[in-house]
Amino acid sequence: MTPIIPNSRPKLLVVDDEVDVADFIAEVAEGVGYETMTVNEGQHFFEMVTRYQPASIILDLNLPGYDGVELLRYLAEQKSSAAIYIASGADQRTIAAAQSLGKQYNLNIVESFSKPVMVEELEKILSLNTTPEERVSASGIRKALVSREIRPFFQPKVDLNNADNKMIGVEALVRWITTSGQMIFPDEFLPVVAAEGLMPELTAAVVEQSFAAQKMWLDNGLDITVAINLDGCLLSDLRLPDKLADQAATHGISPHRVTLEITETAVMQDTAATMDVATRLRLKGFSLSIDDFGTGYSSLISLYNLPFNELKVDKSFVLDIEKNHEASVIIEILTSLGKKLDLKVCAEGIESRKALTLVKTCGCDTGQGFLFSKAVDAKTILAYAENGGLL
């Protein structure tokens, strides 16, 4: 076995039962800045994860001894923060299911890809996460929050009920931009935030800066809503409604202009406390959106029990709508359900004109995605308003 030598490059563990394939992936990875180690059997995986401490893992789903799902479960039990790439020769739906499972386990699933894979595609995929792990340490995150290197950017949300694609709101999406101008993506640092218990601090910073941005927009004549994501760990804090209401009042923001997004998996973590917090948030005037709808285990129970105003169709369905008839059917059904429950329906992940046409046909009220704009800073949102809010 190759000895493990300390190295400043990020460590990548390649797990594949085909030796030639594993060596090929390792060679390409080293070319984009990784130190690599390969494993060809599931039973060796457990030892190497502990011994090698990889920052990233490429995981084949088909292995002798243990399959990839069992290894994902093990990584979840170990509370691994490694960036995980799922690779397989299985069909796309199986790969997608494994990717969704990894996210349900709160693992840092960066990407998935089908084998065989071309060199150029593999280089692009691996380049998503070549920065050493040290930059996402707990202490580094705390410093970045204080210095506001970690801050919200805002993705426009447009009205799909007219042909103008007019911006009617934004979603706050957290970004980390270092003093040198490097972007550290959420998939890289949010697992560390969660593991280190820093989500309350992160959310407080995002809320404060989002409210400040909204006040700036209002002062300049731009009246739009802002949506802010709430992690499930916050929903057991019975003081949360008062905290958010106080922050809104401090910035001169009406809660009616704020939507709080909660994933459907998060609302099931502590049902009684969640119902308490959610109901009080609505009583204080905040809107509530059930995010990533269609991916959780208790969707209908969540809709039935909690006072949501909006249903957000998970972007995985929207991204597949052009090539997968089943995705289109699911969006149509979810939209119909939302309308019958008197909810606004938002489609995330709109990236093409054809996808836009299809989600409009399904009846979605609002949409967001790269077709309209990526997440941008608060001043750029104001610049959009100077164009009449049209994107």
Steps between C-alpha positions, in 0.01 A plus 500: 500500500629848415618683813303809601723806484390839638414735215356851476279393210142389580472124541271303269403138562394321180277200572443281192505124449672532162871560556555663159206737551616595849851569374363708210290714734794542739727612216253762382441617858871546563511712187253748653675521836402202716703251697331164436456154644305214340288222651356214296297309760234614741661330798816714462296818487435523874870478588601758239236756598634494856868478409514730199244763612406605145358844429317353199376156398405361160272209579400224259158358588586146386768342719579147613426441867311822566295711262520877475182560699646314799811715475293820487320385813836441671621848405181647645550310825853641518361852434741534209540848348687367195387618158345193336474423129279206410614302194327200348417309188143459632203672337441869562205450733703272726785752511253781573345293779841441659580871473171593667563243773842650570340842543236353729789372709635860513810401307683749279396356164672722245424322173412170337603365162456195282787277393678498268595867533714709265817672625365852438176429688685341791740797524204738512325298769810466717583869470189575706685418818878518475563740786654362821263418784663748737314793351170360625598440860264609777734780606530617140121511465466703821757752376330519162165574664651784703679647196192446281689288252201269544194697395176467305475540125154525349343301217205674332157341513277585204126510431410224253144622453608758241741502207735765643687285757473783751694465824264491797735366765837344578633202691800555727768242424809494718840543334857512631737729312847522652705818523699374199180474297470120503151351517441219748173334407227405751537128424849528643442698820138437603570141614769639730260769623246231586752263658649775719164637616551836328166514319340747745792741457495465122123550478513806726761656271300420186179638651664821619668570165190402300281737701758777454501437125121505487491833686750639247279382213190652659678832553579497128145423394535124449228310686568127470478204734804318636505127576737364765571132568455364851690186592307233686719538810353848554139385512526375858593849621173634641652850513560507124177682401572782745864524392407531133220747568737715707764495225241599240379788719857620558551530123157647433390193306145367501486123558251485211793567267694199634458133408666235714583181311498167683584167337238229539756267658583766760142542619485138613792522744290617797137523400355670810771767523492557125124552503537744790774703328340491154159611625646790697706609199180520295321689780781755492445551128782299343420282200605135508618294204549125495826459309629209288147363486469147367826367645404425862322217671197677648407768248122486536515489879722811493253685279207389713649593838686823431380843379700531177430770239723362226615170358839489327539214254842342545743603228594139424163461326532830313852420380370172354178635354628522140627142476284314751125478453462371855653821636248704302211290634623538860527880465150517354360291787685699770385828346142382490525392865641837600226691319225291660650580841507871409881514492720689259727262308862584416723304261873505578780413258365652175797506266354504146215655300348157446499426873341840561223422250438161658476625861265775384288235330493308828357809666787617722454859627862603551842373400870545548814365339802580286278584200408820681804561719750335729517621861642854503580766759246749633616789280458290186141423603445875521648538151247247371228721643622791287402284201147483633571175683511312170754220457 
